[in-house]
XYZ file of C-alpha atoms in Angstrom:
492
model
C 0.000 0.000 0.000
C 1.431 3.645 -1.064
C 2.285 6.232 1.427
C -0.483 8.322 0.168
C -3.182 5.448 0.474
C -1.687 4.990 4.470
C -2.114 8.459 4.627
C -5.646 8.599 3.965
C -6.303 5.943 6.114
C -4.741 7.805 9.624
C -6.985 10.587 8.711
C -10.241 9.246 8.140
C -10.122 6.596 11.115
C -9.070 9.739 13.018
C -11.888 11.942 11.752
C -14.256 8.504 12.400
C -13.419 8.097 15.835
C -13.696 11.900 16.432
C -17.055 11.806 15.276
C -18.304 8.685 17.247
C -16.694 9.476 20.224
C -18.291 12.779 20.145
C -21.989 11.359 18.869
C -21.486 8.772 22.110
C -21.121 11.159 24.416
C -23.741 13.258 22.951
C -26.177 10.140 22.986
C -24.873 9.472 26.953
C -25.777 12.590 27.545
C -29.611 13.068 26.380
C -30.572 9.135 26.642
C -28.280 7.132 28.789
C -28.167 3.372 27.945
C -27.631 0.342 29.983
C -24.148 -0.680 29.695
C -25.071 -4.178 28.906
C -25.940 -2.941 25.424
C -23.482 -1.700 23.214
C -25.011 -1.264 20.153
C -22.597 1.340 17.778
C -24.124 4.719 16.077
C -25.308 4.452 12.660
C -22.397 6.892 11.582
C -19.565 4.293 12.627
C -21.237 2.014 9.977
C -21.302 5.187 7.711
C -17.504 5.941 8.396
C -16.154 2.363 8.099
C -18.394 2.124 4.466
C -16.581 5.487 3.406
C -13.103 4.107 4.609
C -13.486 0.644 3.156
C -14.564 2.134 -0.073
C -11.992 4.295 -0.403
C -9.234 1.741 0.376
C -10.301 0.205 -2.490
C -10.513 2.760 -5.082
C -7.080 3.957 -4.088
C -6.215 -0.266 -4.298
C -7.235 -0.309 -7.666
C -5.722 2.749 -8.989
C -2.098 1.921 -7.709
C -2.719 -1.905 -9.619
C -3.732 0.065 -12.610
C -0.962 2.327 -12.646
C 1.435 -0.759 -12.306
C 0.216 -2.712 -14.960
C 0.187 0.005 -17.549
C 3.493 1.448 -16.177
C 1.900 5.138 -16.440
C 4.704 7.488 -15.436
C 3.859 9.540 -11.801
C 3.444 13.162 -13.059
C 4.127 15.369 -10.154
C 1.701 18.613 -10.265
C 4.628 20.845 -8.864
C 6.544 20.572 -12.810
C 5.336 21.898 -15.986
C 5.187 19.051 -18.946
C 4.312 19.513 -23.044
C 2.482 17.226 -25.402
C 4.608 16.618 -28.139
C 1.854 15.788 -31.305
C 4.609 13.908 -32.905
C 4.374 11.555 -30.249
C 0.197 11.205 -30.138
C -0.267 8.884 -32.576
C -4.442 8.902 -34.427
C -6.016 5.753 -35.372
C -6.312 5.694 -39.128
C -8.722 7.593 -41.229
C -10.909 6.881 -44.321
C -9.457 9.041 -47.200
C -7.759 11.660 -44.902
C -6.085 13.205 -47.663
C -7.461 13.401 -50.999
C -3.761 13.735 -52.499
C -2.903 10.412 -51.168
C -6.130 8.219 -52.859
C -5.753 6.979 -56.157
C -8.504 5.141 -58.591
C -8.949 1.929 -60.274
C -9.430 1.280 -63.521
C -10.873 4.081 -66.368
C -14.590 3.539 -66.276
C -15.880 3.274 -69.771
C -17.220 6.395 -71.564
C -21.060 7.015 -72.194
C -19.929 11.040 -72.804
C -21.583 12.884 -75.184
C -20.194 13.061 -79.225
C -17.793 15.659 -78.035
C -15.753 13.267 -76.195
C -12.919 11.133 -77.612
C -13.155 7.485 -76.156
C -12.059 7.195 -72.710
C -8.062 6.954 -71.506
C -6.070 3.589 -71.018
C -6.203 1.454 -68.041
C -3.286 2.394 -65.622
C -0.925 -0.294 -64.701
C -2.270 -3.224 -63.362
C 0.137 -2.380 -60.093
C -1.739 0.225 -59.305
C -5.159 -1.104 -60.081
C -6.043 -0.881 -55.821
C -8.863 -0.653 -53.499
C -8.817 0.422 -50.397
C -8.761 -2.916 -47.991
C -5.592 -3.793 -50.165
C -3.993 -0.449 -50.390
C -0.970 -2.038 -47.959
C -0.166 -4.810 -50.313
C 0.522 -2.470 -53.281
C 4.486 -1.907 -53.735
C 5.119 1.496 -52.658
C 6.626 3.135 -55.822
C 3.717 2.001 -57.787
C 1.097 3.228 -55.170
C 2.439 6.668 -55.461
C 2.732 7.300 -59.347
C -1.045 8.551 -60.340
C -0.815 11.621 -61.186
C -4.184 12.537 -60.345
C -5.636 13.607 -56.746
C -8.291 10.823 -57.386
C -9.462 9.848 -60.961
C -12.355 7.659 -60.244
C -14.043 10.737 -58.150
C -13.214 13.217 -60.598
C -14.590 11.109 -63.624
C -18.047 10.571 -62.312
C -18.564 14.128 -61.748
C -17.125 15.219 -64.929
C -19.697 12.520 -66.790
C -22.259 14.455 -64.410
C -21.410 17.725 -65.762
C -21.409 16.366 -69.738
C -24.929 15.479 -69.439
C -26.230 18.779 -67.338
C -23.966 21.779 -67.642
C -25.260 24.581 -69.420
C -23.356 27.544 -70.639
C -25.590 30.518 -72.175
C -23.497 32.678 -74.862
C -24.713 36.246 -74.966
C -25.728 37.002 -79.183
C -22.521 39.209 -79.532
C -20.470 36.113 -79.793
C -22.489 34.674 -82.905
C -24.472 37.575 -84.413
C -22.810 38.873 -87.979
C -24.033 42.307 -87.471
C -21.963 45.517 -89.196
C -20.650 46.546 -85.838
C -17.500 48.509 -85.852
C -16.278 46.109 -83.275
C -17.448 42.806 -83.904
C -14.547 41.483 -84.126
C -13.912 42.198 -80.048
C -17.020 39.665 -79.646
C -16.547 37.006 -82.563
C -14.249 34.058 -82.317
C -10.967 35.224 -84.270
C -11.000 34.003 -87.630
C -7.338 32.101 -87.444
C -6.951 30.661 -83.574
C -3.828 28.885 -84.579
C -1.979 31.591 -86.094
C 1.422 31.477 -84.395
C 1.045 34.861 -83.351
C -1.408 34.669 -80.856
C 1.348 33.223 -78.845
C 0.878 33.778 -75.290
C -3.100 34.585 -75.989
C -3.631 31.136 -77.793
C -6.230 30.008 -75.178
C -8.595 33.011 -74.731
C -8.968 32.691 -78.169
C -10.131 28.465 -78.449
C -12.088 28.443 -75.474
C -14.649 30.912 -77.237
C -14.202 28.634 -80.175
C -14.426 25.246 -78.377
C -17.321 26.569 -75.935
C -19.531 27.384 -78.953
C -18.579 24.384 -80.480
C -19.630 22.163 -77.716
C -22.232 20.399 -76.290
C -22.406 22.545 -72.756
C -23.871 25.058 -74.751
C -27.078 26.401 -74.824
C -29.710 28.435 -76.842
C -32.002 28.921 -73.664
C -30.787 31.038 -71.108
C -33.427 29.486 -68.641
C -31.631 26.171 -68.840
C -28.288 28.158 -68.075
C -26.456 27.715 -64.878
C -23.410 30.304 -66.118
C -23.323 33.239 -68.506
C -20.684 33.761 -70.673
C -19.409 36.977 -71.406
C -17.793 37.121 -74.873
C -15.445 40.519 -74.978
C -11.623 39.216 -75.597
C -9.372 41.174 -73.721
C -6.662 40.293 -76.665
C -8.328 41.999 -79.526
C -9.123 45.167 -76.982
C -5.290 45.376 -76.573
C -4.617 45.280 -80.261
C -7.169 47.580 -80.835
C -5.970 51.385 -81.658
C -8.987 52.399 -81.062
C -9.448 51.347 -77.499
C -5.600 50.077 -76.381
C -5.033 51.396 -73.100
C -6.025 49.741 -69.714
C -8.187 53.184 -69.282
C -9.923 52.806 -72.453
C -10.632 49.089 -71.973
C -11.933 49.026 -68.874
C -14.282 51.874 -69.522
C -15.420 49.948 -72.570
C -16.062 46.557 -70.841
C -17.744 48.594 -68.255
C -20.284 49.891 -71.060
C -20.943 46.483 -72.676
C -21.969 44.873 -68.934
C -24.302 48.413 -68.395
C -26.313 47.582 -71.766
C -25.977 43.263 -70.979
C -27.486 44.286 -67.577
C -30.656 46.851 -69.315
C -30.920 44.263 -72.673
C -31.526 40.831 -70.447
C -32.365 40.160 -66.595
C -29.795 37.351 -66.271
C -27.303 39.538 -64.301
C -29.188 41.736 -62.269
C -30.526 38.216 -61.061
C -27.263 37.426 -59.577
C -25.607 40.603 -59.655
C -23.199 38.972 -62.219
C -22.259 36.109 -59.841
C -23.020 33.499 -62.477
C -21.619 35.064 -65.183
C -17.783 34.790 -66.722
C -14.794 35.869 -69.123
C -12.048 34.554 -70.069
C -8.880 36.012 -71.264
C -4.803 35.748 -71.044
C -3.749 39.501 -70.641
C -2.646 40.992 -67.553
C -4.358 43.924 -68.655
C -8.068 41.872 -68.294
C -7.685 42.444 -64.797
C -7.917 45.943 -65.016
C -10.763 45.828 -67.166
C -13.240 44.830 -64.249
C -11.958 47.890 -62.110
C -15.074 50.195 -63.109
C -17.823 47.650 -62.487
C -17.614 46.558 -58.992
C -20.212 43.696 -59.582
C -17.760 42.220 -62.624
C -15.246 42.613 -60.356
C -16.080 41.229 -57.302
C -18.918 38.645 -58.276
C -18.150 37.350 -61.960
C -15.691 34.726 -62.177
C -12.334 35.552 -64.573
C -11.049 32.695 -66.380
C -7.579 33.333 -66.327
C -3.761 32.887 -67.588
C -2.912 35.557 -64.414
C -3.927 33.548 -62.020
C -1.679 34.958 -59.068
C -3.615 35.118 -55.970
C -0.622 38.290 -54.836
C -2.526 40.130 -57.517
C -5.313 42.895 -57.324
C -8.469 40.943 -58.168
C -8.046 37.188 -58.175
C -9.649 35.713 -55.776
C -8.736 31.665 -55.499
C -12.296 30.245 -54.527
C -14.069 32.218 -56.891
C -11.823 32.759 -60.232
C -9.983 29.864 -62.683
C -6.539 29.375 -63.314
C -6.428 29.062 -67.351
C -3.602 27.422 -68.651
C -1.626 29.797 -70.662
C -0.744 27.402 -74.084
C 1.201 28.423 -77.439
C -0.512 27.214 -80.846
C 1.271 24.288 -82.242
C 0.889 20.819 -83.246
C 1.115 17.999 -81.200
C 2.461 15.131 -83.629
C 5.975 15.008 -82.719
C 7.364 12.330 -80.451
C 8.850 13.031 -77.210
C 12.830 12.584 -76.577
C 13.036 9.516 -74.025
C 14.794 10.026 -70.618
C 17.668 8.404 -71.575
C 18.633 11.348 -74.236
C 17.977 13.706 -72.072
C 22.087 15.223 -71.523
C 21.128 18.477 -69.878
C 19.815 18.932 -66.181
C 18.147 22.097 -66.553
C 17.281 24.305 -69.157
C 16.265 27.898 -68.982
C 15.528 30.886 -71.769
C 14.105 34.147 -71.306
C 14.301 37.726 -70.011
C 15.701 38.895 -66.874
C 15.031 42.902 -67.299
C 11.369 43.054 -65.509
C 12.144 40.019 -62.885
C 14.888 40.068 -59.694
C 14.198 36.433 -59.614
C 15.699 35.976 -63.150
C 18.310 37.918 -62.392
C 19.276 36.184 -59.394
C 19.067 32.791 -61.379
C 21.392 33.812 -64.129
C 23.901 35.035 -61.258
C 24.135 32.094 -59.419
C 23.666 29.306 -62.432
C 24.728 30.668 -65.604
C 27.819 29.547 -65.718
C 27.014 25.506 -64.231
C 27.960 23.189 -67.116
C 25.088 20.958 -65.590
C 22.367 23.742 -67.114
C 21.469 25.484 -70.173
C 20.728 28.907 -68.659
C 20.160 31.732 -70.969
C 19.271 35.346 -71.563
C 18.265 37.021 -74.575
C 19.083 34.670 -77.712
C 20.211 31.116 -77.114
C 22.695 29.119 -79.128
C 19.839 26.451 -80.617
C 16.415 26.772 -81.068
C 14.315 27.737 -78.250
C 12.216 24.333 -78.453
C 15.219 22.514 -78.524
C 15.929 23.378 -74.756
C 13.251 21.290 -73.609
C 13.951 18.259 -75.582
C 17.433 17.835 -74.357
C 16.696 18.841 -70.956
C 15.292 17.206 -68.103
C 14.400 19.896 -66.174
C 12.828 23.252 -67.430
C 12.271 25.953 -65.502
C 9.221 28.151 -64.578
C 10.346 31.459 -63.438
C 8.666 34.235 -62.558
C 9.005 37.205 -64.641
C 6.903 40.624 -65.057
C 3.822 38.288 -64.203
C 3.678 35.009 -62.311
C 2.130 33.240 -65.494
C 4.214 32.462 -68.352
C 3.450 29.594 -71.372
C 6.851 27.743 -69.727
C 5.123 25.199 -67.834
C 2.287 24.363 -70.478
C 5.701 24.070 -73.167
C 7.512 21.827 -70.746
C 4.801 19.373 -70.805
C 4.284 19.661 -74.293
C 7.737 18.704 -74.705
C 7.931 16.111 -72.228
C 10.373 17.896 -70.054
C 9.466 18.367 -65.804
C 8.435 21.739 -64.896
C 10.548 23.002 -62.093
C 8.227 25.811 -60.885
C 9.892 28.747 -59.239
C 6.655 31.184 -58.421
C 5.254 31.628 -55.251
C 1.586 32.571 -55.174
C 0.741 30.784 -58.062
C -2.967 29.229 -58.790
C -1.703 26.364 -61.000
C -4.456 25.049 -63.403
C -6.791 22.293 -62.351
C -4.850 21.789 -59.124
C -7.846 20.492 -57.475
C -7.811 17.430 -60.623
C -3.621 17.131 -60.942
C -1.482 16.033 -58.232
C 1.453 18.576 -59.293
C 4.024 17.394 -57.339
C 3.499 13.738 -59.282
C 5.425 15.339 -62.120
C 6.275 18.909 -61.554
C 8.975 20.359 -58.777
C 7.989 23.354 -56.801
C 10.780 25.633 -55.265
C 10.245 28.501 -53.430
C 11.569 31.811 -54.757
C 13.973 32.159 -52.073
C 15.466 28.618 -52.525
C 17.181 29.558 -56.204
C 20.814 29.042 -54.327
C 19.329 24.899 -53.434
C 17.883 24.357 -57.160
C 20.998 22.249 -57.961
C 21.012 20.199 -55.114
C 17.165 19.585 -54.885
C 16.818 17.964 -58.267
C 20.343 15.465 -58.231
C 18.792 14.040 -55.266
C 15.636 12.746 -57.389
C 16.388 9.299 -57.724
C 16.311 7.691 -61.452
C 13.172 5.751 -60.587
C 11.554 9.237 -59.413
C 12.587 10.746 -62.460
C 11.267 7.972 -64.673
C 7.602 8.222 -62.264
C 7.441 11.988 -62.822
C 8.072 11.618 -66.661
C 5.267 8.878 -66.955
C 2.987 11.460 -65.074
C 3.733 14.400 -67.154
C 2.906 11.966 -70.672
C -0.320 11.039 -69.111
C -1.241 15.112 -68.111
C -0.252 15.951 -71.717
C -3.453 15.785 -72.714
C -5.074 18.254 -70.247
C -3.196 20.808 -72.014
C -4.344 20.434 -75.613
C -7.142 22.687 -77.384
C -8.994 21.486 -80.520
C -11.238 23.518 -82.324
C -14.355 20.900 -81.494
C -13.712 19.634 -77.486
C -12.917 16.210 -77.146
C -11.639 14.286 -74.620
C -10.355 15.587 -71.469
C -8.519 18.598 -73.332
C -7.885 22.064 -71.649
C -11.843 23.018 -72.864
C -13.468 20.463 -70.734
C -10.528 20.545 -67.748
C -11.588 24.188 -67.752
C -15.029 23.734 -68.616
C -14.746 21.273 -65.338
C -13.480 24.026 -62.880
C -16.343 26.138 -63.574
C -18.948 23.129 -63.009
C -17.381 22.924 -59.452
C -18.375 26.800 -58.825
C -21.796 26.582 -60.482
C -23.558 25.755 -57.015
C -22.024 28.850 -55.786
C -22.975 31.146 -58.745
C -25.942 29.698 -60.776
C -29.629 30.618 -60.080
C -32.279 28.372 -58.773
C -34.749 27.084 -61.739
């Protein structure tokens, strides 16, 4: 028995007899009894109950503490909880990043759709009970957050999204600027360059089956200005000039139909690839805080984007998609970088550090091949930040089968909540430019090879085609405004 059990013991057989020697005398006192009889008070048996119960609570508390060797915590010292040390039973599907899909479920999409993609590898064909039995290196190489999910609700969205067009986009009238409202007449001209997308979703929306021709059916409007042809415009231009002419189009959209004074614009959107299309909400406060922007800018350090509510548009050059990739294995170069350095510190940092490593292909200005041929050589191509966060770097990596190493903080990447990046991208932190050598030779071969696997199977994400098909940039895009329509769309 412990000290502290003994203890309790002295004092409550002291308190006990207290109390019945005092209740005996007391009881002498007002009714004297024959000494023959010496029957005890009913508080002894009260006392000795207390006592014996106590005893054995104390009893079993020291035997507990013994057998589960439960350290003595003395309440005179401070102590922490370390949570590294708590360890939590395990959880269904705690994080999404980690779950992976079966097998491709067969297509029953509409005509737009090209039949559905290849099985994965039977390795990582998995269910949950099993999950444990799966080797490790195969268990982590999906590229996706979780395919199976994200497939039934994109079928769900091919058969019931509805996107309403407003006339301006398909009406040959002889307005002076048309043209602003129309899709442009020669999307795959190489000069679009950096405005490539703006340009084919307008083509691939009205080309596809989300669209409609009854607004009632609609759960978003579209809003058909491109912020491109504004720009090139002499007659407009300036980020003044556009935004008070975007401002007048949504005053007369607002008089002409009731859609948007319905939702104050909240289920309404535009698209474009311009920096300059963020200023061109600054005059209407609805556009600007309510309707969603579909956008190559998507920099949540910006003015104006606003991550729950706005898209991140991947920002793709026209160009053909028939040439095959250069395997691993003649891949010479570790990194490869081209660009300019005047509007970007971080550029300028990277050429001062690396420009002169044998291990990279680090350039400014003109390089001493063609700028394509960086990326098939290379195994590595950087994403740097420059006068915006966005460039067309990452999308071109991909296309050329080489792994984006992404060095911009505060960057929305497109269809994050679809693509696992970090299955076949690297992200660095801005202020890590020093570590960029020593962070990619210690990817191992095999995590090299898994990354490059990825990136052939997210290829396709980052395609346009003049009609939709398949799980191109359209529908991925198409896909991240279905996830807001709940938010934005009215009740029918």
């Amino acid at each position: 028995m412990t000290l502290a059990t003994q203890a309790v013991e002295r004092a409550c057989f002291a308190y006990c007899s207290k109390m019945i020697v005092s209740e005996e005398q007391e009881e002498e006192e007002r009714c004297p009894k024959p000494k023959q009889h010496h029957s005890r008070p009913p508080s002894l048996y009260l006392c000795l109950l207390l006592f014996t119960v106590l005893v054995a609570a104390l009893f079993i508390v020291t035997i507990s503490s013994l057998l589960t060797s439960s350290p003595h915590i003395d309440s005179t010292h401070n102590f922490d909880l370390h949570f590294s040390e708590i360890k939590f039973p395990p959880e269904r599907n705690r994080n999404p990043t980690l779950s992976h899909s079966a097998t491709f479920p067969p297509s029953s999409f509409t005509a737009d759709l090209a039949p559905p993609l290849p099985p994965l590898p039977q390795a990582v064909i998995m269910s949950e009970p099993n999950i444990k039995a799966v080797d490790t290196t195969m268990e982590e190489s999906g590229p996706y957050h979780n395919w199976q999910l994200f497939v039934e609700d994109f079928k769900e969205m091919m058969h019931n999204f509805k996107i309403y067009v407003y006339p301006d986009a398909t009406k040959q009238t002889q307005s002076q600027f048309d043209p602003i409202f129309l899709p442009h007449q020669n999307p795959f001209d190489p000069k679009l360059g950096n405005y490539f997308s703006e340009h084919m979703f307008k083509l691939s929306l009205l080309q596809s089956s989300l669209l409609t021709l009854h607004p009632q059916q609609a759960h978003l409007f579209f809003l058909p200005f491109s912020i491109n042809l504004l720009r090139n415009d002499p007659r407009v231009h300036s980020e003044a000039s556009i935004s008070e002419f975007v401002s007048q189009y949504i005053t007369r959209i607002r008089s002409d139909f009731t859609f948007w004074n319905a939702s104050a614009g909240a289920n309404h959107f535009y698209v474009y690839c311009h920096s300059v299309g963020r200023e061109a909400a600054s005059k209407f406060l609805d556009l600007r805080n309510n309707a969603i922007q579909v956008t190559c800018s998507s920099s949540y350090f910006q003015r104006y984007y606003v991550t729950h509510k706005d898209v991140a548009l991947p920002q793709v050059w026209p160009r053909s998609n028939d040439q095959p990739l250069t395997p691993p294995d003649a891949r010479h170069k570790l990194v490869y970088f081209s660009g300019r350095i005047q509007n970007s510190r971080i550029r300028q940092e990277l050429i001062a550090v690396w420009g002169n490593d044998s291990y990279m292909d680090i350039f400014f200005g003109s390089t001493p091949f063609p700028y394509e041929e960086g990326f098939r050589r290379s195994k590595y191509c950087l994403h740097v930040k420059g006068y915006e966060v966005n460039t067309a770097r990452v999308s071109d990596s991909i296309h050329y089968g080489c792994i984006p190493v992404i060095i911009s903080n505060y960057y929305d990447l497109p269809f994050a909540n679809v693509l696992n990046w970090s299955k076949f991208s690297v992200i660095i932190n801005q202020g890590e430019i020093a570590f960029i050598k020593k962070r990619l030779l210690s990817i191992t071969r095999q995590m090299y090879l898994d990354m490059y696997q990825n990136l052939c199977q997210v290829r396709k994400h980052f395609l346009w085609h003049k009609t939709p098909r398949g799980f191109d940039s359209f529908h991925m895009t198409a896909y991240q405004l279905w996830l807001r329509r709940s938010m934005h769309s009215l009740s029918h």
